[in-house]
mmCIF file of C-alpha atoms in Angstrom:
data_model
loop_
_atom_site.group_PDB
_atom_site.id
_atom_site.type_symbol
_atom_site.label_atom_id
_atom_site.label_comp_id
_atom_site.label_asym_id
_atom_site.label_seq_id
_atom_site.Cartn_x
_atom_site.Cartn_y
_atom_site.Cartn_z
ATOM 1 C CA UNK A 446 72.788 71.741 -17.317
ATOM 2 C CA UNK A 447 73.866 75.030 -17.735
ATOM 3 C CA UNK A 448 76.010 76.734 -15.238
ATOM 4 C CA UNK A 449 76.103 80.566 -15.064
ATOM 5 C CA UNK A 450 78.846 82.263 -12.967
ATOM 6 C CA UNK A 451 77.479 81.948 -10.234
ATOM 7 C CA UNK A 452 75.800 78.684 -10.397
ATOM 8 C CA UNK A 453 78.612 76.908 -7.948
ATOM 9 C CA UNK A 454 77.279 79.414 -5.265
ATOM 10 C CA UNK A 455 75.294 77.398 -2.937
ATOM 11 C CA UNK A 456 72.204 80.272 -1.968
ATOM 12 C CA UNK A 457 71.323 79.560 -6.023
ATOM 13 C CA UNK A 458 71.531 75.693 -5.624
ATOM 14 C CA UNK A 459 68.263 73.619 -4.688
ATOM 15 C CA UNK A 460 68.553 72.008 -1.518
ATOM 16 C CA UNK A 461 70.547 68.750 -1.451
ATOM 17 C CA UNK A 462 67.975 65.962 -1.627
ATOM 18 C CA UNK A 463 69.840 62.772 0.325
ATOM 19 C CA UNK A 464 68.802 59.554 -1.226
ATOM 20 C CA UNK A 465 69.258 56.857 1.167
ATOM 21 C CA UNK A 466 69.292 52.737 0.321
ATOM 22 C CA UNK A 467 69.360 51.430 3.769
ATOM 23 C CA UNK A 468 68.221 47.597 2.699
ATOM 24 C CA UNK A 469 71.183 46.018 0.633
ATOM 25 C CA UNK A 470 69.964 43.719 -1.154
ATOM 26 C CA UNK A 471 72.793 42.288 -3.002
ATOM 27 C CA UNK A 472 74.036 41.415 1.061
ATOM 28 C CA UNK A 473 73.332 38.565 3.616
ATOM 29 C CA UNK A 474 72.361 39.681 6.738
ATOM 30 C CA UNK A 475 75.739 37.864 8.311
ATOM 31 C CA UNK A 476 77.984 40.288 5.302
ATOM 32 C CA UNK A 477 76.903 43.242 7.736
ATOM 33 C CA UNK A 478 75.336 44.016 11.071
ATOM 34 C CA UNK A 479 73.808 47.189 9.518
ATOM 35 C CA UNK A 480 70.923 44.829 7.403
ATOM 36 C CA UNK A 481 67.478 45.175 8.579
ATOM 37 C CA UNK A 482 66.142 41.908 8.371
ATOM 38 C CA UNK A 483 62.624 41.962 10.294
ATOM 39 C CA UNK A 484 59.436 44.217 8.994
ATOM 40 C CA UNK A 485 59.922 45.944 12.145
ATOM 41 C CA UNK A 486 63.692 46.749 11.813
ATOM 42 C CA UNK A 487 63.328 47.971 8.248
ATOM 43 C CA UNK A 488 60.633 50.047 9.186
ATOM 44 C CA UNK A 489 62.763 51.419 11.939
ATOM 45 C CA UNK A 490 65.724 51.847 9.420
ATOM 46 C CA UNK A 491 63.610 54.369 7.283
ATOM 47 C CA UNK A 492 63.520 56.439 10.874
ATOM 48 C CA UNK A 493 66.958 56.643 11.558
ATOM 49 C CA UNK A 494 67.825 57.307 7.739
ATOM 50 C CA UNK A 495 64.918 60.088 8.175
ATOM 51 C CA UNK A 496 66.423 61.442 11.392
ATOM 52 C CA UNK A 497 69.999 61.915 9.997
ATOM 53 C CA UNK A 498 69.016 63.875 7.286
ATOM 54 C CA UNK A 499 67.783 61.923 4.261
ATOM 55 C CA UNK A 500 64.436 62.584 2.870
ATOM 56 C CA UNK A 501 64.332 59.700 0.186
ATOM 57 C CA UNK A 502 64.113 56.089 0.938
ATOM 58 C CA UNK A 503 65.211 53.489 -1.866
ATOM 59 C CA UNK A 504 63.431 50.466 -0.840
ATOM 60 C CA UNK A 505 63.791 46.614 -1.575
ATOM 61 C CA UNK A 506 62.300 44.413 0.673
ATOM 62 C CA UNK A 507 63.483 41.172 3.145
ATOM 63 C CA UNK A 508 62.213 37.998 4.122
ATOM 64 C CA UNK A 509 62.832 36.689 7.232
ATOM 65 C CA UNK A 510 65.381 34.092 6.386
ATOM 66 C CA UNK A 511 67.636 37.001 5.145
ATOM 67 C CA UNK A 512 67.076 36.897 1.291
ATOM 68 C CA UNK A 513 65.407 39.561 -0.922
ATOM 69 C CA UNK A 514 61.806 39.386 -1.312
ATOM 70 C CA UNK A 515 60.271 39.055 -4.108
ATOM 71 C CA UNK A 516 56.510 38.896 -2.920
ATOM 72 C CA UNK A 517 54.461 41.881 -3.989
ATOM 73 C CA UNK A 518 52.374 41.693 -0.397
ATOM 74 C CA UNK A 519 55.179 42.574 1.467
ATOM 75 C CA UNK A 520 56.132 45.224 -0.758
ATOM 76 C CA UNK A 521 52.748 46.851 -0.047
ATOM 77 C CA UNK A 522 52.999 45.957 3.686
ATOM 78 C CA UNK A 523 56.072 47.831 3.836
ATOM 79 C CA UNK A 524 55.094 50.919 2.263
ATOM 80 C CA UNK A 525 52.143 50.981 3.928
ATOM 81 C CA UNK A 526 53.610 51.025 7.021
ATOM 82 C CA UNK A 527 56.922 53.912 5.899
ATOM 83 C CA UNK A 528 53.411 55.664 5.186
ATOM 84 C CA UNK A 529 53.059 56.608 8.786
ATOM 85 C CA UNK A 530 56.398 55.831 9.817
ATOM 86 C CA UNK A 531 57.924 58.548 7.815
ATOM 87 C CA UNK A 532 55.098 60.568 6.282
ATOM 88 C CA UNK A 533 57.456 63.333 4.922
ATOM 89 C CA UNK A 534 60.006 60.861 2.697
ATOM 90 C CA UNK A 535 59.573 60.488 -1.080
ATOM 91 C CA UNK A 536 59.309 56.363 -0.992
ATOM 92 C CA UNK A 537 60.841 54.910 -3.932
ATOM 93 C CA UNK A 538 60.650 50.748 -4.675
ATOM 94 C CA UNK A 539 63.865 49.580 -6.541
ATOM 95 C CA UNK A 540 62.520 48.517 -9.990
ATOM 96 C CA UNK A 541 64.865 45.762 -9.563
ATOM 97 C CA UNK A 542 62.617 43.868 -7.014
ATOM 98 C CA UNK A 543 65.998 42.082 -5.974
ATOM 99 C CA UNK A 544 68.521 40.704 -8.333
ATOM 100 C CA UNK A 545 70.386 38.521 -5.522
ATOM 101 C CA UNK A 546 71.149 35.198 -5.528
ATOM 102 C CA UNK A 547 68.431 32.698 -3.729
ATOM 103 C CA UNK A 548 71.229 30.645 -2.910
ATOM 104 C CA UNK A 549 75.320 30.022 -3.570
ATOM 105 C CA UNK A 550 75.883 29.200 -7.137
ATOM 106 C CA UNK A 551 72.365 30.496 -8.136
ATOM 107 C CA UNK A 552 72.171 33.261 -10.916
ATOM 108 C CA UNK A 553 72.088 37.008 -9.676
ATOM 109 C CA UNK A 554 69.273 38.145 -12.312
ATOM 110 C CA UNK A 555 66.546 40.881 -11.964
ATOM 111 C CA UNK A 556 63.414 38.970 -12.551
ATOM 112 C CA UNK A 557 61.245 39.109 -15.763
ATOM 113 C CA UNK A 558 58.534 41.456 -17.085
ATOM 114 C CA UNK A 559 55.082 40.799 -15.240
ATOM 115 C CA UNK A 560 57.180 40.614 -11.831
ATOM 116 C CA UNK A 561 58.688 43.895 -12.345
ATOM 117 C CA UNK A 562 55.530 45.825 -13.660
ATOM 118 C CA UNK A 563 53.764 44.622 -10.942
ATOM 119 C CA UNK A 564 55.390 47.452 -9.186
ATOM 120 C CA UNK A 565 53.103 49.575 -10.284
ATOM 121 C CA UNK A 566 49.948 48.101 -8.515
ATOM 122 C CA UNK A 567 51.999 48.278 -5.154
ATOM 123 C CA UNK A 568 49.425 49.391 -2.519
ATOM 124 C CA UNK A 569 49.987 51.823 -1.282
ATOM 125 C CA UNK A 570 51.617 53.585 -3.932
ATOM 126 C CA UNK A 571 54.774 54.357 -3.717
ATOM 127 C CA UNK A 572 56.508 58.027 -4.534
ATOM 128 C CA UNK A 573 58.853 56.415 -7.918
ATOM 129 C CA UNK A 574 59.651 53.531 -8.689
ATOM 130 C CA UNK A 575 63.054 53.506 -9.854
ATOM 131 C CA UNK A 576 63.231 52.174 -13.655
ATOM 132 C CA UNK A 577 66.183 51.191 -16.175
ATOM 133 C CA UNK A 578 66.620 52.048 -19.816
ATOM 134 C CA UNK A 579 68.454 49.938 -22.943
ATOM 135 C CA UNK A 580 69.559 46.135 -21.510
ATOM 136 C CA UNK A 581 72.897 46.866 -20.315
ATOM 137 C CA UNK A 582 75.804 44.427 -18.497
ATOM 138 C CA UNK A 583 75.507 44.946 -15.060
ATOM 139 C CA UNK A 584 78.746 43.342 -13.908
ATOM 140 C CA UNK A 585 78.787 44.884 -9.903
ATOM 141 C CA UNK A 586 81.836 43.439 -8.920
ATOM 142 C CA UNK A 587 84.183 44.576 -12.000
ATOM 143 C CA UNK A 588 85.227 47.831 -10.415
ATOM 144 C CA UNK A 589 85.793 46.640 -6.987
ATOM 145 C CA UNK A 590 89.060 45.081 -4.750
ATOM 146 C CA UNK A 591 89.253 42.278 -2.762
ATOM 147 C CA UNK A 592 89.015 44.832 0.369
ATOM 148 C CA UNK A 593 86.027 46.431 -0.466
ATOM 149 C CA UNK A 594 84.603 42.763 -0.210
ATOM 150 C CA UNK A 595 86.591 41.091 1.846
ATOM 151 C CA UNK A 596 84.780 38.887 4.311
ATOM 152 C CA UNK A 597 81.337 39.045 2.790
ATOM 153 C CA UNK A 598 79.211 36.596 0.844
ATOM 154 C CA UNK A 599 80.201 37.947 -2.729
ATOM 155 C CA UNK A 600 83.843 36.844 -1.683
ATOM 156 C CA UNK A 601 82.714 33.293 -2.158
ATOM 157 C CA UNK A 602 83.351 32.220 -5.477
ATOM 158 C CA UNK A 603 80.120 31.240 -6.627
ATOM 159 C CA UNK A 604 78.321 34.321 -5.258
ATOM 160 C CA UNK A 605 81.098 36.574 -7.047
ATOM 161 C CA UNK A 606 80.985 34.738 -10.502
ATOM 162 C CA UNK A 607 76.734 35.365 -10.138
ATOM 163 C CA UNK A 608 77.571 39.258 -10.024
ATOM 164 C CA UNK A 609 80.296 39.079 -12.407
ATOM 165 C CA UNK A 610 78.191 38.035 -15.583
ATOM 166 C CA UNK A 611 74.471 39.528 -14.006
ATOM 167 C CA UNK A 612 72.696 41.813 -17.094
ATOM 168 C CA UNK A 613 69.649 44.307 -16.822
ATOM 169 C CA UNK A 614 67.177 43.256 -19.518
ATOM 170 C CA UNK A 615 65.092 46.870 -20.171
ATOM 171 C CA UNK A 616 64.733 46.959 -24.226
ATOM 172 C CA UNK A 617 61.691 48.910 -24.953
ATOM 173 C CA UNK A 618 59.232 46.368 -24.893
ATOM 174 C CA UNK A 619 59.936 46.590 -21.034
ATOM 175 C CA UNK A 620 60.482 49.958 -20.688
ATOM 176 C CA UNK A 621 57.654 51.751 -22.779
ATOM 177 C CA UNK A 622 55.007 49.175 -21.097
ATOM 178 C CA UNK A 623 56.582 50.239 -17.468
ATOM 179 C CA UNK A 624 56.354 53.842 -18.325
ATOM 180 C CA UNK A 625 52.613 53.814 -19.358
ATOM 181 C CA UNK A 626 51.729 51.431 -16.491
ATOM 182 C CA UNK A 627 53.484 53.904 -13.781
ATOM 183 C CA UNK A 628 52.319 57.060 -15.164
ATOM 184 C CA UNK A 629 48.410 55.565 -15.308
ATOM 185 C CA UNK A 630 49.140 54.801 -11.818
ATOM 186 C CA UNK A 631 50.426 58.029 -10.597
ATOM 187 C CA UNK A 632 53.858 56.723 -9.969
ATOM 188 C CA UNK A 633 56.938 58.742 -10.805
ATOM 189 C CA UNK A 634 59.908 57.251 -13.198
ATOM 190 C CA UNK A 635 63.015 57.747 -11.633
ATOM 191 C CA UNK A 636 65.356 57.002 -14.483
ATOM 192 C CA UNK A 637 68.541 55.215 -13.612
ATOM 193 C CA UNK A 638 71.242 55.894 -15.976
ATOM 194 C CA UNK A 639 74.641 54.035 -16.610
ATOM 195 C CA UNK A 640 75.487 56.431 -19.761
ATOM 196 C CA UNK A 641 74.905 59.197 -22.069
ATOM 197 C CA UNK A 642 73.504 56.722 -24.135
ATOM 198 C CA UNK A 643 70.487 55.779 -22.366
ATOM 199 C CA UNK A 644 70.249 59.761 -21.516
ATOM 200 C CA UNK A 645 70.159 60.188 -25.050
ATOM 201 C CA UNK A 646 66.829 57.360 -25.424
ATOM 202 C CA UNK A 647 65.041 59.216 -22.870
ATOM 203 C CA UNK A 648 65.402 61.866 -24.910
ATOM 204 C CA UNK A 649 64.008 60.458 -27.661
ATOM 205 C CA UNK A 650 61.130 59.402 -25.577
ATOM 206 C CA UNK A 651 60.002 62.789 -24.479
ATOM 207 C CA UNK A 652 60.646 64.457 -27.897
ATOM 208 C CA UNK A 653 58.101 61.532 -29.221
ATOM 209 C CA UNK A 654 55.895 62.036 -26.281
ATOM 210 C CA UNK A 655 56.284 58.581 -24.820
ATOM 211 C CA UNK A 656 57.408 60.089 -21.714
ATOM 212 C CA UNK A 657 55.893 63.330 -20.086
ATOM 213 C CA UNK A 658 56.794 64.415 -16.777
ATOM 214 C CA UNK A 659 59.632 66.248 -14.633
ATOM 215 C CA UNK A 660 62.629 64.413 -15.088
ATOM 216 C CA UNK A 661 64.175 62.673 -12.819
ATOM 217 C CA UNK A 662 67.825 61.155 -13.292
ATOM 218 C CA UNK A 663 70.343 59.081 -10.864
ATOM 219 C CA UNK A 664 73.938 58.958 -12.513
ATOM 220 C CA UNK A 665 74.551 54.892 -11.909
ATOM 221 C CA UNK A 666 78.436 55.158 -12.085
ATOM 222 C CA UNK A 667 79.284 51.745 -10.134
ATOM 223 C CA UNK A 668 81.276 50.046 -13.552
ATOM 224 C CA UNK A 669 80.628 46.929 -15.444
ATOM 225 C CA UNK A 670 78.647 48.396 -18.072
ATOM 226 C CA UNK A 671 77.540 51.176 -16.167
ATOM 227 C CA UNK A 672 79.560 54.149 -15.687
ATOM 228 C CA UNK A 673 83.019 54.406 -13.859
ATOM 229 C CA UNK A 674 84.228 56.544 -11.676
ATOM 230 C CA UNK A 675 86.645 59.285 -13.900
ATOM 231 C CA UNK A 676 85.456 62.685 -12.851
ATOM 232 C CA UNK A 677 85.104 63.694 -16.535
ATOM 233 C CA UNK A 678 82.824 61.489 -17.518
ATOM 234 C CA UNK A 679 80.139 62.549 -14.172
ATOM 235 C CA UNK A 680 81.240 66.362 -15.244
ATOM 236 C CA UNK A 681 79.981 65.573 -19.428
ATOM 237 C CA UNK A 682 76.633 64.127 -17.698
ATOM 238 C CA UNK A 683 76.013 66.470 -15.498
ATOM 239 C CA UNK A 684 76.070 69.152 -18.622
ATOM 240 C CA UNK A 685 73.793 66.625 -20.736
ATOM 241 C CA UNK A 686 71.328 66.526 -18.549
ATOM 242 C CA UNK A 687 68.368 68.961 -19.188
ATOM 243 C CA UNK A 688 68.597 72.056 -17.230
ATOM 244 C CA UNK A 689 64.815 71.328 -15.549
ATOM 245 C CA UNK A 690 65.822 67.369 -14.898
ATOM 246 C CA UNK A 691 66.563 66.423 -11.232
ATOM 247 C CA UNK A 692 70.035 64.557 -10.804
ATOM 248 C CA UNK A 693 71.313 62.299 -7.815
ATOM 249 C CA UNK A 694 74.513 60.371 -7.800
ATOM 250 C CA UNK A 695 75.007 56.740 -7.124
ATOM 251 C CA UNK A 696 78.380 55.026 -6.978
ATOM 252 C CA UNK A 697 80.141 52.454 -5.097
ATOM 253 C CA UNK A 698 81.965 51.698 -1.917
ATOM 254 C CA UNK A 699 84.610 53.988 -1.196
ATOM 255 C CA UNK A 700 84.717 56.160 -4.316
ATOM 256 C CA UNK A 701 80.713 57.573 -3.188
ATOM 257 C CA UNK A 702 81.995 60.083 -0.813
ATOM 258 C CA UNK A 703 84.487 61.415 -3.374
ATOM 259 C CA UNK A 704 82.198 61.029 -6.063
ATOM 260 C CA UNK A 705 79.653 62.630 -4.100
ATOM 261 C CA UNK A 706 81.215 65.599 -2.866
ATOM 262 C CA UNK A 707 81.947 66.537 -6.444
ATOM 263 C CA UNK A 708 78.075 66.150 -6.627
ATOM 264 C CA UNK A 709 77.445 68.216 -3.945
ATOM 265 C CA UNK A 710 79.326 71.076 -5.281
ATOM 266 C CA UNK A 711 77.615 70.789 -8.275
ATOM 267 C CA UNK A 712 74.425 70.975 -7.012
ATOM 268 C CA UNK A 713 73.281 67.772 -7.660
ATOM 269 C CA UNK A 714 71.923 65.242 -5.713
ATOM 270 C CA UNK A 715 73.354 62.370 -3.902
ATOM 271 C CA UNK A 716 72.824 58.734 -2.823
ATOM 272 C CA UNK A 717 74.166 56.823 0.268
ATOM 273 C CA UNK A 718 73.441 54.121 1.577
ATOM 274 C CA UNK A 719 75.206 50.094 2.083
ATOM 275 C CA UNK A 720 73.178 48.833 -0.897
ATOM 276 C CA UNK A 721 76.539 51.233 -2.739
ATOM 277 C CA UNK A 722 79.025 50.995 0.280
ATOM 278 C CA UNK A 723 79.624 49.488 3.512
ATOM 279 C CA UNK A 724 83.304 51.302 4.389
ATOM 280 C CA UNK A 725 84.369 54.794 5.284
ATOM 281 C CA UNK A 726 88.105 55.009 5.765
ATOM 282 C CA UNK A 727 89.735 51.605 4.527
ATOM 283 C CA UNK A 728 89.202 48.956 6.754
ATOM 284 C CA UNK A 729 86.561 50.605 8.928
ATOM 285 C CA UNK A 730 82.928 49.734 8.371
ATOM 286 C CA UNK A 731 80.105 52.437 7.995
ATOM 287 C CA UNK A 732 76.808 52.245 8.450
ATOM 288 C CA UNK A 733 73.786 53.626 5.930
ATOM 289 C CA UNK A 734 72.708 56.671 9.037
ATOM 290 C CA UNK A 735 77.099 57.402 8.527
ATOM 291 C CA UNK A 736 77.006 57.637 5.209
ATOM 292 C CA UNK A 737 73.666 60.065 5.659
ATOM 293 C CA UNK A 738 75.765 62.227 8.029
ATOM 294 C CA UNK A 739 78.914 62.619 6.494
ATOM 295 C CA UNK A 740 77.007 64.015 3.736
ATOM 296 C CA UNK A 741 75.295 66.249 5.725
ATOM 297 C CA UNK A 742 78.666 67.815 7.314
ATOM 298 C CA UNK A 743 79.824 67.563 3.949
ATOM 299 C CA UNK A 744 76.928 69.941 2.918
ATOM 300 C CA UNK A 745 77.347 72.368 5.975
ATOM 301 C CA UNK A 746 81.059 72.475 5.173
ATOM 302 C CA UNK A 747 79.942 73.864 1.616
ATOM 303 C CA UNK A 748 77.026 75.921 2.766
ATOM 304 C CA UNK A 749 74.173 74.207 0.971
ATOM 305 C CA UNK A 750 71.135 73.227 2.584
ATOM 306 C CA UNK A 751 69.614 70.218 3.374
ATOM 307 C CA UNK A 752 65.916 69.449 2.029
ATOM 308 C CA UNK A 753 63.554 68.567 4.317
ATOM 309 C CA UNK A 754 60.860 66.371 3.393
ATOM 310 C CA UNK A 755 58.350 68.549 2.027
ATOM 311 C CA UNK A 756 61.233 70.758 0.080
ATOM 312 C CA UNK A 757 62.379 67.218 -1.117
ATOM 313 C CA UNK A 758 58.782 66.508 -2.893
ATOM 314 C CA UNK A 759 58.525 69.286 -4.669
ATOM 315 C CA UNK A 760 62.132 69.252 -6.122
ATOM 316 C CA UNK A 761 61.073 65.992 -7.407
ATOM 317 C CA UNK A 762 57.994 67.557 -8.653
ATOM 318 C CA UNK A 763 55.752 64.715 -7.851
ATOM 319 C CA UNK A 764 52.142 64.453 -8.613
ATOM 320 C CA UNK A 765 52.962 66.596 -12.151
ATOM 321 C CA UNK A 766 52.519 65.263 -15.494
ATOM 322 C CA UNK A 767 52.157 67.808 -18.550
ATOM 323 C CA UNK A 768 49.866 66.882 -21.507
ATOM 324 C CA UNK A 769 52.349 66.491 -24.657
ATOM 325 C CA UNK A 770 55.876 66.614 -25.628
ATOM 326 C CA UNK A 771 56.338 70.439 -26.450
ATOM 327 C CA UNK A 772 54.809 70.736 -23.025
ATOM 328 C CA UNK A 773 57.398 68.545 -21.190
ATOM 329 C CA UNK A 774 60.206 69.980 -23.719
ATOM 330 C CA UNK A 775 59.731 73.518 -22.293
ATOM 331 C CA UNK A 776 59.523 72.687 -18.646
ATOM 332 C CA UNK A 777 62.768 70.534 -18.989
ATOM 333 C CA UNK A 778 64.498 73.939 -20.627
ATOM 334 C CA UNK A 779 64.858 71.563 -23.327
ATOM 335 C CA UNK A 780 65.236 73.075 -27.273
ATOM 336 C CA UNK A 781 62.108 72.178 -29.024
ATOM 337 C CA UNK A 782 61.028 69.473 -31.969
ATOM 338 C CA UNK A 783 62.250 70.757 -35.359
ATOM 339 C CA UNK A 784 59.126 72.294 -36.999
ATOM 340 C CA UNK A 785 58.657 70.600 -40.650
ATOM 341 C CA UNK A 786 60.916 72.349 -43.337
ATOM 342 C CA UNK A 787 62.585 74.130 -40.426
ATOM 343 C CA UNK A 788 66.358 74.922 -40.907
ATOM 344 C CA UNK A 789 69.114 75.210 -38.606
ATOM 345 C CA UNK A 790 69.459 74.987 -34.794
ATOM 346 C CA UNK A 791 66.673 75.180 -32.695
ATOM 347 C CA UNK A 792 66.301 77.704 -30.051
ATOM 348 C CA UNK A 793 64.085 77.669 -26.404
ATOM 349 C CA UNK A 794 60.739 79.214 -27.278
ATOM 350 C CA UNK A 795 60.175 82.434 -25.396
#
């Protein structure tokens, strides 16, 4: 992205879209009283989040005996019902399903290839559906302390070696299938991103025209194979990333705030939420609506606004597709495809 002098003033930043991720589902419901558990007291989750000030809902799902679901009808009974719950949210499904353990000593794996494109028949349809790119380690615990999970199931031995040595399988017989699937479908990709890397594939997959559509990043820095948390490295992607792409950042525990201020400044997005953090100051326990507000004060303290719902949509840009890759190129502000026999650096078409 390019920043012009007066990019860091916040009257020529978008709104700050607040991504929330109320439902945890690495967590047992006994790790925190802040885990919906009911259909009811997700539902009523998605308010609160709504009333404090986010205006996008990352969604996994729970069975009643605490665990992740992993059944497709309550997926769609759960959307259907945020439908008219919270009419004005952009509803996005974690592409992950739910990668938590069934039970102690049982793998922490995100489930296989039908499961996960299955997503994209969800009734009603969701907003996005979140979606990774290149197989990557996915190693949740490597960046954390003992505080941050102190007293919590992933303490436990067993639960903490499942996280330790959990991969993301998303080669591109995954990914290109999910892409057409969600794209027939009228689903959004939102592209979550652990390094320039995998910015780098997308790339490649709108300059093929594989991929066309707004663009629509989160920054994953939470370690483990996925990015850390040194300022420098958020700062390089942030100046990657195409100037017409949408960016949110996602970290963990009690670097988010930090991390997300930075964001904030920026002009980029953010993501809360105790799916990335159940603490505020150390030793004191936060809830998901917490996280929401301290952003929002965090905001007001810097002057930018808050997106409401509507405003929230069309930063996203949902509902748009564009009909080939020199399309998509321009709207991203992206340089265009090198023209056969065509020498030197390209420059943005006028």
């Amino acid at each position: 992205m390019h920043f012009h002098d007066d990019s860091l003033h916040p009257e020529n930043q978008e709104k700050l879209v607040i991504q929330a991720a109320p439902y945890g589902p690495e967590w047992l419901p006994e790790d925190s009283d802040d885990i919906p558990v009911t259909m009811d007291e997700q539902v009523q989750k998605a308010v609160d989040c709504y009333n404090a000030g986010a205006t996008a809902l990352h969604i996994h799902v729970r069975e009643l005996d605490g665990h992740g679901s992993k059944r497709l009808s309550m997926f769609n009974e759960l959307v259907g019902r945020l439908r008219e719950a919270v009419p004005d949210m952009v509803l996005q499904i974690g592409g992950s399903i739910s990668f938590a353990p069934e039970e102690e000593g049982a793998d922490a794996k995100w489930l296989g290839y039908d499961t996960r494109h299955m997503l994209a028949e969800i009734t009603p349809r969701p907003d996005q559906v979140t979606i990774a790119i290149n197989t990557s380690q996915m190693n949740i615990v490597d960046i954390l302390t003992d505080d941050d999970i102190e007293g919590t199931s992933i303490a436990k031995p067993a639960y903490y070696q499942a996280y330790r040595d959990m991969y993301l399988e998303a080669g591109p017989e995954f990914y290109l299938e999910h892409l057409k699937r969600l794209q027939t479908n009228g689903i959004q990709a939102h592209f979550q991103l652990a390094h320039l890397a995998q910015l780098e594939t997308v790339e490649r997959l709108i300059r093929k025209g594989i991929y066309t559509g707004p663009l629509t990043l989160n920054y994953v820095a939470i370690g483990g194979g996925f990015a850390g948390r040194h300022p420098a490295d958020l700062i390089e992607f942030i100046r990657r990333v195409p100037d017409g792409a949408t960016l949110t950042v996602e970290s963990s525990f009690r670097a988010v705030a930090p991390m997300n201020a930075i964001a904030i400044a920026l002009g980029a997005h953010v993501r809360v939420g105790n799916e990335d953090n159940l603490w505020g100051r150390k030793g004191e326990r936060m809830t998901t609506v917490e996280q929401i507000e301290q952003m929002v004060k965090i905001a007001d303290a810097l002057h930018r606004d808050i997106a409401t719902g509507p405003e929230a949509k069309k930063i996203y840009k949902l509902g748009e597709y564009y009909d080939s890759a020199d399309e998509t190129l321009a709207r991203l502000g992206m340089v265009p495809n090198r023209r056969p026999g065509q020498r030197g650096f390209m420059l943005r078409e006028v």
